[in-house]
Coordinates of C-alpha atoms and ligand atoms in Angstrom, one line a residue:
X1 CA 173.6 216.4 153.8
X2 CA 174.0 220.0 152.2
X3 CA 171.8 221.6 154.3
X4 CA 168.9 224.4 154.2
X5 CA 170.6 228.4 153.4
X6 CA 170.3 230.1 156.8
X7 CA 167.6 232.7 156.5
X8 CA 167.4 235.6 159.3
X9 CA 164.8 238.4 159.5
X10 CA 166.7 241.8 159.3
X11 CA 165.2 244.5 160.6
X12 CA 166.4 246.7 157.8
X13 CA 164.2 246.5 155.4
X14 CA 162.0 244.0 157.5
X15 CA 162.6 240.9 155.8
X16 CA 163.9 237.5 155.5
X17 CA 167.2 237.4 154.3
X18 CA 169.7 234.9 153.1
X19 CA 172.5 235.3 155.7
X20 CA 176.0 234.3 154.1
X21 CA 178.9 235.9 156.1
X22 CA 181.1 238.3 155.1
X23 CA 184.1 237.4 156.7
X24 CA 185.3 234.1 158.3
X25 CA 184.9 234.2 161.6
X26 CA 181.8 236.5 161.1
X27 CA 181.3 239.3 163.4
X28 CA 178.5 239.9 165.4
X29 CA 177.8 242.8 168.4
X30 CA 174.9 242.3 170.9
X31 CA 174.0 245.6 173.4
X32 CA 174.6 244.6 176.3
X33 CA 173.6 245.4 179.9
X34 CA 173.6 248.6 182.0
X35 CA 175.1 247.8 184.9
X36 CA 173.3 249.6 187.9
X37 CA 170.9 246.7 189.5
X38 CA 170.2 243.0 188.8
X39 CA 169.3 242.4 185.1
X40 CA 165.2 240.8 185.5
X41 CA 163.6 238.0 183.5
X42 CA 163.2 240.2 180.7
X43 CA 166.5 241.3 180.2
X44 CA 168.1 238.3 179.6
X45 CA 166.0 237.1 176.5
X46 CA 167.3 239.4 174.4
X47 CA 171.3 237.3 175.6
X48 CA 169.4 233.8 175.0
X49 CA 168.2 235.0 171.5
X50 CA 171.7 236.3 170.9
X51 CA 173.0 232.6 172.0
X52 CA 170.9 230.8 169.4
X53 CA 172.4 233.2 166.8
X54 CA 175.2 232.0 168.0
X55 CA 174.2 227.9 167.7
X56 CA 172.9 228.2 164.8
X57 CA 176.0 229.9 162.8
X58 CA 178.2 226.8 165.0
X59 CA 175.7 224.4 163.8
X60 CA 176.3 225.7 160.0
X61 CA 180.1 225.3 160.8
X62 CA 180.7 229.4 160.6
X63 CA 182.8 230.5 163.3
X64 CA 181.6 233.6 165.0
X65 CA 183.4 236.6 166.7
X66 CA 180.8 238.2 169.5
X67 CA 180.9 241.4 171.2
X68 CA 178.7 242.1 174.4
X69 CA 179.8 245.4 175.8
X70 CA 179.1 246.3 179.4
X71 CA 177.3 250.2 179.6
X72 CA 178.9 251.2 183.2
X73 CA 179.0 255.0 182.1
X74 CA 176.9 257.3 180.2
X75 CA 173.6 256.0 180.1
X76 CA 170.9 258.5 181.9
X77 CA 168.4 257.9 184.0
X78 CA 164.8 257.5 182.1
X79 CA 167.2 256.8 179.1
X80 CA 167.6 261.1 178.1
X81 CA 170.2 262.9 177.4
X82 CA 169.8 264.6 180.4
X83 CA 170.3 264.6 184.3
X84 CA 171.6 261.5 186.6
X85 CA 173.6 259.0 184.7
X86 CA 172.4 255.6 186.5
X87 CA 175.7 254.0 187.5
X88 CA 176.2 257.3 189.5
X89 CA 172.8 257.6 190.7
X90 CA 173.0 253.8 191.9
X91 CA 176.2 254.4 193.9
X92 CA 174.5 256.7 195.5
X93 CA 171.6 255.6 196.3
X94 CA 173.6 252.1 197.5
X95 CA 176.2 254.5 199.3
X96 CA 178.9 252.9 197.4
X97 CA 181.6 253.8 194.5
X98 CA 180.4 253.5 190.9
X99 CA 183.5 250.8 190.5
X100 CA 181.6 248.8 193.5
X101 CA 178.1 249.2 192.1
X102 CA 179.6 248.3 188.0
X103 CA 181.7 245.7 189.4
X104 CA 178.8 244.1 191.3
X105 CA 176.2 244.0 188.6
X106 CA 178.7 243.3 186.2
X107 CA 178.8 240.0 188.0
X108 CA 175.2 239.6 188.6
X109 CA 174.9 239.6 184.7
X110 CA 177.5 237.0 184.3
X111 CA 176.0 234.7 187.2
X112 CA 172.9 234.9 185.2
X113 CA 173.9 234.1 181.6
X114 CA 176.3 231.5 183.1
X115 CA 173.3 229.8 184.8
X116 CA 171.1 229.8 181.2
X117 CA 173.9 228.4 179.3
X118 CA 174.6 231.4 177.0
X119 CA 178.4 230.8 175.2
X120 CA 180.6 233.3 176.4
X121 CA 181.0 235.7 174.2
X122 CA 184.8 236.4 172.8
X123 CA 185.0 240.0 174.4
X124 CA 182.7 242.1 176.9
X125 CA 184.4 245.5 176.4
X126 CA 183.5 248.6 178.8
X127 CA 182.3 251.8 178.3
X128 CA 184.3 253.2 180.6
X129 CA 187.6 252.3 179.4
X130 CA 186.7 253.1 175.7
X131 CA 186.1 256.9 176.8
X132 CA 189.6 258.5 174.7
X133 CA 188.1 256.6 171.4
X134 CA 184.9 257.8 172.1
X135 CA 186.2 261.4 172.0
X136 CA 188.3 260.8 169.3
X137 CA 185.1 259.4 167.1
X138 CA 182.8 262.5 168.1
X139 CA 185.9 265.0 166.9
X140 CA 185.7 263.2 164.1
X141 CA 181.9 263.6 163.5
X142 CA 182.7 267.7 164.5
X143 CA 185.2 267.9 161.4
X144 CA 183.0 266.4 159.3
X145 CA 180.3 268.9 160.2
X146 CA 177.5 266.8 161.7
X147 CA 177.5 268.2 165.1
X148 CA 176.7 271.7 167.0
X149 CA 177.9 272.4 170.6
X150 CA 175.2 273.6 173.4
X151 CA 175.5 274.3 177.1
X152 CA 174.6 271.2 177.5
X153 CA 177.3 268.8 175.3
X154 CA 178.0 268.2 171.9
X155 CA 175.1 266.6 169.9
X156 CA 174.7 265.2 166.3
X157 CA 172.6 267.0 164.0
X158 CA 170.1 264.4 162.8
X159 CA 168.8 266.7 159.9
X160 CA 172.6 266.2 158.0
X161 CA 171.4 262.6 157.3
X162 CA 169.0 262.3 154.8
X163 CA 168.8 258.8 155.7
X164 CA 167.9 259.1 159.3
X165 CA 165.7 256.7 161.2
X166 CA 165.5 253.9 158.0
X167 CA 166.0 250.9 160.8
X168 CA 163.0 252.3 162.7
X169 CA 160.6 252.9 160.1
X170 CA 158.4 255.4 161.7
X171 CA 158.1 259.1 161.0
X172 CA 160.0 261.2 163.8
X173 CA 157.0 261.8 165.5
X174 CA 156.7 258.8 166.2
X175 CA 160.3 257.4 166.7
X176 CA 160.2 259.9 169.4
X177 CA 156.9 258.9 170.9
X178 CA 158.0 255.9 171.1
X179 CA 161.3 256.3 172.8
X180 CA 160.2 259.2 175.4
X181 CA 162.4 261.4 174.4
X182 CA 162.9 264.5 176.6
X183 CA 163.2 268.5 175.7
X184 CA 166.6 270.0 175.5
X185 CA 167.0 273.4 175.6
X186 CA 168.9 274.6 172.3
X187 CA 168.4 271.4 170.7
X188 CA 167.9 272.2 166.8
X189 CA 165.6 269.4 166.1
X190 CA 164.2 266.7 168.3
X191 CA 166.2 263.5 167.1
X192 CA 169.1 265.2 167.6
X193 CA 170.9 263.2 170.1
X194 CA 174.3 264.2 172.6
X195 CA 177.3 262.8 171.4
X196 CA 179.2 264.5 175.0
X197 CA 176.9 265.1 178.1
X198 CA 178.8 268.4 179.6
X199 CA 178.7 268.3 183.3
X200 CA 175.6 271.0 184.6
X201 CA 177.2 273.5 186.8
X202 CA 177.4 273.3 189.6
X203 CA 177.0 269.5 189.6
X204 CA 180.3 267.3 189.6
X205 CA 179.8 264.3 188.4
X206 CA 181.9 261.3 189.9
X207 CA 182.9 259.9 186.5
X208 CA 184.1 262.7 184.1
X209 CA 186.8 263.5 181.6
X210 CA 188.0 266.2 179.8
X211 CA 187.2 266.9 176.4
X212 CA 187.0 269.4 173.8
X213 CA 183.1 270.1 174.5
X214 CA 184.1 270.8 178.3
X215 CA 184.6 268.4 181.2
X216 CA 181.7 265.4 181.3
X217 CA 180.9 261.9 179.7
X218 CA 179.9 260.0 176.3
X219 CA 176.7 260.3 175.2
X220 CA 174.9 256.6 176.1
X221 CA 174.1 255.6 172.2
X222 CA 178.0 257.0 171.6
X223 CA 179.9 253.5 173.0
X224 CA 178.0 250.7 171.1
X225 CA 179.7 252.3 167.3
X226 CA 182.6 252.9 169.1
X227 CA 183.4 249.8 170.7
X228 CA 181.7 247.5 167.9
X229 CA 184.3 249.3 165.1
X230 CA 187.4 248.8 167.6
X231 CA 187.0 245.5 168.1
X232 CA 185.0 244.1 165.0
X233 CA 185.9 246.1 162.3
X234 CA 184.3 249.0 160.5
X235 CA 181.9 246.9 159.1
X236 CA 180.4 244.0 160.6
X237 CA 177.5 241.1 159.7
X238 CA 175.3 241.1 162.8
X239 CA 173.9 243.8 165.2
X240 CA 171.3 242.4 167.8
X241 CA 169.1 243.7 170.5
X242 CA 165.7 244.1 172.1
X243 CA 163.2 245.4 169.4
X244 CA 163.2 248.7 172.7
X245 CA 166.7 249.3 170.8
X246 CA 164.8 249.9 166.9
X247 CA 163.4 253.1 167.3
X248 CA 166.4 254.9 169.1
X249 CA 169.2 253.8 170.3
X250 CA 170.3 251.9 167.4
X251 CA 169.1 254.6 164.8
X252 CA 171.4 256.8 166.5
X253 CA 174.2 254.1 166.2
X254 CA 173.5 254.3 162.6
X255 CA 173.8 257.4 161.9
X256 CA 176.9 258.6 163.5
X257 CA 178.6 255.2 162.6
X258 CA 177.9 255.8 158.7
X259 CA 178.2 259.5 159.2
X260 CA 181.9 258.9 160.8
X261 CA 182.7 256.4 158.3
X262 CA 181.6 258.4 155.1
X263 CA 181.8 255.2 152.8
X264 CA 178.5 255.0 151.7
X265 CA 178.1 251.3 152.2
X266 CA 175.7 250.3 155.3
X267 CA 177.3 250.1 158.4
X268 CA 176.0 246.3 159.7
X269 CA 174.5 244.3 157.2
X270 CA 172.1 242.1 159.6
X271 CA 169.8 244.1 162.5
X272 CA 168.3 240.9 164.6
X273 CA 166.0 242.3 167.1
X274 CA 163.6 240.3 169.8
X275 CA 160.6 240.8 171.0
X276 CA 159.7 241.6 174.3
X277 CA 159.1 239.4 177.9
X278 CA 155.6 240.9 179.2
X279 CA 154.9 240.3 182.9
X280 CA 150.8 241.1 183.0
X281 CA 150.3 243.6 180.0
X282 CA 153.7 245.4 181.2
X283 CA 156.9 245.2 179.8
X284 CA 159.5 244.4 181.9
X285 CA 161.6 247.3 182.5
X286 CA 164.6 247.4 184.5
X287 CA 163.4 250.7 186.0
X288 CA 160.2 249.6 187.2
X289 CA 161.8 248.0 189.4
X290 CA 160.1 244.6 191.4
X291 CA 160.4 242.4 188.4
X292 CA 161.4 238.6 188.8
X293 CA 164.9 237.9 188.4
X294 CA 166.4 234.5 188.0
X295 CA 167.4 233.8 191.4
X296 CA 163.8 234.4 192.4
X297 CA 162.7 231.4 189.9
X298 CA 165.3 229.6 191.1
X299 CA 164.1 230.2 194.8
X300 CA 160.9 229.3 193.9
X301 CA 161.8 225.9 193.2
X302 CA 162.0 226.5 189.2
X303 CA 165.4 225.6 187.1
X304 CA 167.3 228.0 185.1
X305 CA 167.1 225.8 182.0
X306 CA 163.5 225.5 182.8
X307 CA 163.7 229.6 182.2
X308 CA 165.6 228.8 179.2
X309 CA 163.1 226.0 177.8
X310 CA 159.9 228.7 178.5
X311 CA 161.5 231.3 176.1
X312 CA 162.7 229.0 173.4
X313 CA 159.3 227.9 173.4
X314 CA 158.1 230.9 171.7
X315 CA 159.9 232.5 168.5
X316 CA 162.3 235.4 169.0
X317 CA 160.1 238.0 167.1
X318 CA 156.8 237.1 169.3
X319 CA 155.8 238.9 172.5
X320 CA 156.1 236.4 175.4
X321 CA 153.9 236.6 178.4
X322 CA 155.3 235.7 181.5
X323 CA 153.3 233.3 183.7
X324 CA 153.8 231.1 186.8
X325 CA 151.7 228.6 184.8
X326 CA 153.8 229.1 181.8
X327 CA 156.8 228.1 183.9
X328 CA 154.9 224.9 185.7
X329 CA 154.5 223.7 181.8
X330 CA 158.3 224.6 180.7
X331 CA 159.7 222.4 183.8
X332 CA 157.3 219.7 183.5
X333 CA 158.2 219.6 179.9
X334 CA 162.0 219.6 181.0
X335 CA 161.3 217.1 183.3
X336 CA 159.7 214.9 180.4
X337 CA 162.3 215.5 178.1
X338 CA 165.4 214.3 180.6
X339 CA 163.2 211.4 181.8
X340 CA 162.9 210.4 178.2
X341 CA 167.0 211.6 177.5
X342 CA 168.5 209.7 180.2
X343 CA 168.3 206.3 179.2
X344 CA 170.1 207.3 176.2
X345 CA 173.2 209.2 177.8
X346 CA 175.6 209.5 176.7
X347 CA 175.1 211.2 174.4
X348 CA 177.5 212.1 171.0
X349 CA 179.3 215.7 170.6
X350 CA 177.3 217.1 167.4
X351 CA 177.3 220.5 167.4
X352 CA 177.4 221.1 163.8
X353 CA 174.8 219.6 160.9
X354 CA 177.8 218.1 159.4
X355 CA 178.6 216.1 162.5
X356 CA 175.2 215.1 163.2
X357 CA 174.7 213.6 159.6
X358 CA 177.2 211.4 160.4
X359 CA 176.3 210.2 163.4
X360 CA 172.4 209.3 161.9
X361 CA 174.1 208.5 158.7
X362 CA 172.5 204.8 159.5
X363 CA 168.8 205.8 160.7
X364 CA 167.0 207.6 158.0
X365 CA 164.4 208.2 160.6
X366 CA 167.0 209.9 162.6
X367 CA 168.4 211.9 159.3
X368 CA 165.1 213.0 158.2
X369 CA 164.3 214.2 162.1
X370 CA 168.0 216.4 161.5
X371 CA 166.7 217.4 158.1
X372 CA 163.7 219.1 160.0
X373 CA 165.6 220.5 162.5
X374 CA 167.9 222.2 160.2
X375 CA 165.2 223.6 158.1
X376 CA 163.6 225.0 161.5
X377 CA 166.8 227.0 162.5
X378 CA 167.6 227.8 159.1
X379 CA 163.5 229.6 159.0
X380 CA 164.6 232.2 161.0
X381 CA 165.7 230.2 164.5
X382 CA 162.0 228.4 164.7
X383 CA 163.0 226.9 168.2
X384 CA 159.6 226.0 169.2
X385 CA 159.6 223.8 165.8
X386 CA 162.7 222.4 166.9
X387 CA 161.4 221.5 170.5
X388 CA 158.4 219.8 168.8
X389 CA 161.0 217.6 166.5
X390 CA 162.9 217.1 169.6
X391 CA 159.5 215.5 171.2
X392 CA 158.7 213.7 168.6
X393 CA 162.2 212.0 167.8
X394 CA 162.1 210.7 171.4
X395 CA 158.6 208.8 170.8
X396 CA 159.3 207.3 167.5
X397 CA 159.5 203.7 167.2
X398 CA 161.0 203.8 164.0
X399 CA 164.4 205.4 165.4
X400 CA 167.4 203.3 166.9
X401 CA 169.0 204.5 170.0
X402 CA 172.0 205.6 168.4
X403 CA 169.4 207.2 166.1
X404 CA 167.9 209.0 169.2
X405 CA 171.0 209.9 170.5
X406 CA 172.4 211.8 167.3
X407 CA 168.9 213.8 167.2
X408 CA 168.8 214.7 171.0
X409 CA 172.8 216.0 171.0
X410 CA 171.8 218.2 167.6
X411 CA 168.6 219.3 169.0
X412 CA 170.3 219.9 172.0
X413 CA 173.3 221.7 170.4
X414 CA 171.2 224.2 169.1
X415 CA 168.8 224.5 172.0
X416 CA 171.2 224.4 174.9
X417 CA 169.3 222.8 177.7
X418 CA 172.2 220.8 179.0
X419 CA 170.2 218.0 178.2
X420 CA 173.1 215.5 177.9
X421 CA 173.8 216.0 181.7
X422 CA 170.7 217.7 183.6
X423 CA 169.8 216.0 186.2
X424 CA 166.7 214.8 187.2
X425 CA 166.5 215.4 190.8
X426 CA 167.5 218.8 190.5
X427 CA 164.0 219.5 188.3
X428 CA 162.2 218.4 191.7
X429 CA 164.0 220.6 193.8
X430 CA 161.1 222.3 196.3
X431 CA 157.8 220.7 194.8
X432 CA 154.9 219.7 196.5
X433 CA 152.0 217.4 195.0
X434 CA 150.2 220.8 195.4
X435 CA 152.7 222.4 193.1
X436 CA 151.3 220.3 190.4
X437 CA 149.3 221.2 187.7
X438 CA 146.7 219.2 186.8
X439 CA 148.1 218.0 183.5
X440 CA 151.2 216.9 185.7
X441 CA 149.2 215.3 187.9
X442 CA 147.6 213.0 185.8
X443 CA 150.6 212.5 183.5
X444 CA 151.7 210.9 186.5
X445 CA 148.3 208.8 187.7
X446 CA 148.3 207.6 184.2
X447 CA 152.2 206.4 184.4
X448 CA 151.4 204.8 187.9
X449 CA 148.1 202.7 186.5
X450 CA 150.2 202.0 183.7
X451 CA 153.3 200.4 185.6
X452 CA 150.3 198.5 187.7
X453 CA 149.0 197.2 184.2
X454 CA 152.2 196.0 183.6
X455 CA 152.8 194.6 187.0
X456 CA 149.8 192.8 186.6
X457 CA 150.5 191.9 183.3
X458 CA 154.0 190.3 184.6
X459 CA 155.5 192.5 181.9
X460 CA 158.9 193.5 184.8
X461 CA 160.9 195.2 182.1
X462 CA 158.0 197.6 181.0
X463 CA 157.2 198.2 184.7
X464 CA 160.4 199.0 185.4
X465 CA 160.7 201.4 182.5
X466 CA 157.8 203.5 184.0
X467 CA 159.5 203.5 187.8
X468 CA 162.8 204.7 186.0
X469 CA 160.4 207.4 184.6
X470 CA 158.6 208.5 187.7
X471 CA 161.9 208.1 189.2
X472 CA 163.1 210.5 186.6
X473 CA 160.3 213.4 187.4
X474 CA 161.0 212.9 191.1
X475 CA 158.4 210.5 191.9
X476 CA 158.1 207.9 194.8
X477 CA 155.8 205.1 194.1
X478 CA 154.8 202.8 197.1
X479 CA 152.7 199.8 196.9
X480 CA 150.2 199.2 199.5
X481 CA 147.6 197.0 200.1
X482 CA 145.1 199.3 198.8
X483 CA 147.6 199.6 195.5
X484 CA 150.2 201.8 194.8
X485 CA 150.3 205.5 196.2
X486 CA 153.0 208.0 195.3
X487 CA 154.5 211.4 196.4
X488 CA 157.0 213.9 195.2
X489 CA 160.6 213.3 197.0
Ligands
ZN1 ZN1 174.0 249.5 171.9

């Protein structure tokens, strides 16, 4: 099987794209989190998006070099160039030492990606230890002429790039509408953007170095370029990020990146950018504080792949609404699919197209199921398509087992639901009957009259099928004289 090209949506130039890499492994550099409180639901899409970037080029047998930095300096409060930078203002507000606070949220993060099955990524450089290459870049911007120096730091001047702002698309106006930008006094134009925050006098900050531009810290948008280039390459393939990242933060990357390296070739080939998680009509900013986190879905009874499940069930570039009944339907789903999965386990190793072929190389129902999923992640990492394939693989008639098997590990390999060793009883975990929706409910009446058909029928094997199903969701079954009742365990 030769396979479908792999097509991604690049935000430059807004289109689908054939993506062939550059280099072998390709490189690819994902923004990653500020570390002053517990990342929310809506923060970690953007690191579960990145991950099926990362299936998909495994499952096209392309090896991949990732980047996920960790911002624990330079990046303001309200996201300015000015005042507070929120590491410091966390510490203090915690009454603890920025290292404590950065330390401690670092970890959060990794608890949480750990717990949605994101691959780790090769390196998770940070900021703070990047700071002498960071001054090293902005002295190179200076000599080449694209800064000015205020009171206030040492900021690029936008209006020496005649390509400014082509990722975001938007007229400045707008660009800085969008992003909330702030007033700086002496600024030349509004775009322009600090490069070094210089301490305000008066006001010592806790994390500070010396520089040319007088004693303070990087600029927030300054670390990404830096830390990408040291540890990637001056060029790389793939940039990704929450579409928040468009207007700003990675225009600004952009332009000093291309401005510092003067080659006139585009700095990253492929901008991959997802859409938000909204909680009500609200995006879910970190700042707003109150939003869900994981743990609290965990808590509540709901599993981390069930998380997972709800927000590959809608593509990457869609806006996702966050809803308790949207995560009732993404467990129960789960639940379905590892009721329907475990009779099979276990399950073969087929991360790659290549190595599922094989395996199906007996079934064509089972090759023309991998045929559809590669065409899906090939269109632009249609994961909901592939969930629907999944689905369906599991109810044909037509497949063998070993059929089944080679689709669920592909699927799986993409999707990364742990479905080859989830177990059941850990989907249950807290439920009530109550919990139920009504869907689940009579998914399950139906499955109990069924197994009493059978029962009655004297067909044991079928009947037996259907307990080891409502075993599966966590389902007691007790016959009584009045026939069979049945609760959650
Ligand atoms: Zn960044």
């Amino acid at each position: 099987m030769s396979g479908h090209q792999l097509r991604l949506y690049n935000s430059l130039g807004r289109r689908i794209e054939d993506f062939v890499p550059l280099s072998d492994p390709t490189t690819m550099y994902s923004c990653g989190p500020t570390v002053y409180a517990y990342p929310h639901l809506g923060n970690m899409r953007p690191y579960v998006v990145a991950d099926t970037v990362r299936r998909a080029l495994r499952w096209k047998g392309i090896g991949v070099h990732h980047v996920i930095n960790i911002t624990d300096v330079g990046h303001a409060v309200a996201d300015t160039d000015t005042g507070e930078d929120k590491v410091e203002a966390a510490a203090a507000r915690e009454r603890r030492s920025v290292q404590e606070i950065a330390e401690f949220y670092t970890r959060a993060f990794f608890d949480d990606i750990t717990a949605l099955n994101v691959l780790p990524a090769a390196e998770y450089p940070r900021a703070s230890a990047y700071v002498p290459q960071m001054i090293e870049f902005a002295e190179e911007l200076e000599k080449k002429g694209f800064t000015y120096q205020i009171p206030s730091g040492l900021y690029f001047d936008t209006a020496k790039d005649p390509s400014y702002g082509e990722l975001a698309q938007m007229d400045a106006e707008g660009q800085l509408e969008a992003a909330r930008v702030e007033p700086v006094e002496g600024r030349r134009h509004k775009t322009d953007f600090a490069l070094w925050r210089a301490e305000e006098p008066g006001r010592r900050r806790v994390m500070r170095w010396d520089s040319p531009w007088g004693c303070g810290a990087p600029g927030w948008h300054l670390e990404c370029s830096v830390m990408s280039i040291a540890l990637l390459g001056r060029h790389f393939d793939i940039h990704t990020g929450g579409v928040d990242h468009r207007e700003l933060h990675h225009v600004n990357e952009i332009a000093q990146s291309q401005a510092y390296l003067g080659d006139g070739v585009p700095w990253v080939r492929f901008w991959l950018h997802n859409e938000f998680l909204q909680l009500g009509a609200v995006k879910m900013a970190k700042s707003a504080g109150g939003a869900p986190r994981l743990a609290d879905l965990v808590k509540a009874g709901y599993h981390p792949m069930a998380f997972r499940l709800f927000l590959l069930g809608a593509h990457y570039r869609s806006q996702l609404d966050f809803t308790t009944a949207a995560m009732d339907a993404a467990q129960a789903t789960l639940r379905r699919l590892v009721a329907r999965v475990q009779p099979l386990r276990p399950l073969p190793k087929t991360d790659t197209l290549a190595a599922a072929a094989q395996a199906a190389s007996h079934d064509p129902a089972a090759a023309s199921a991998l045929d559809q999923i590669d065409a899906a992640i090939s269109a632009d990492l249609n994961t909901p398509k592939i969930l629907a394939i999944l689905q369906d693989a599991l109810r044909a008639p037509a497949m063998t087992p070993d059929g089944q098997r080679a689709v669920v590990a592909a699927a799986d390999a993409l999707l990364g639901l742990s479905l080859a060793t989830l177990d059941p009883a850990d989907l249950d975990q807290g439920r009530a009957k109550e919990d139920l929706t009504p869907a689940e409910q009579n998914d399950i009446e139906q499955l109990v009259a069924a197994r009493t058909q059978a029962r009655k029928e004297q067909d044991w094997s079928r009947a037996d099928q259907i307990r080891a199903e409502l075993d599966a969701r966590g389902v007691q079954v007790t016959d009584t004289a009045e026939g069979p009742v049945w609760q959650l365990r």
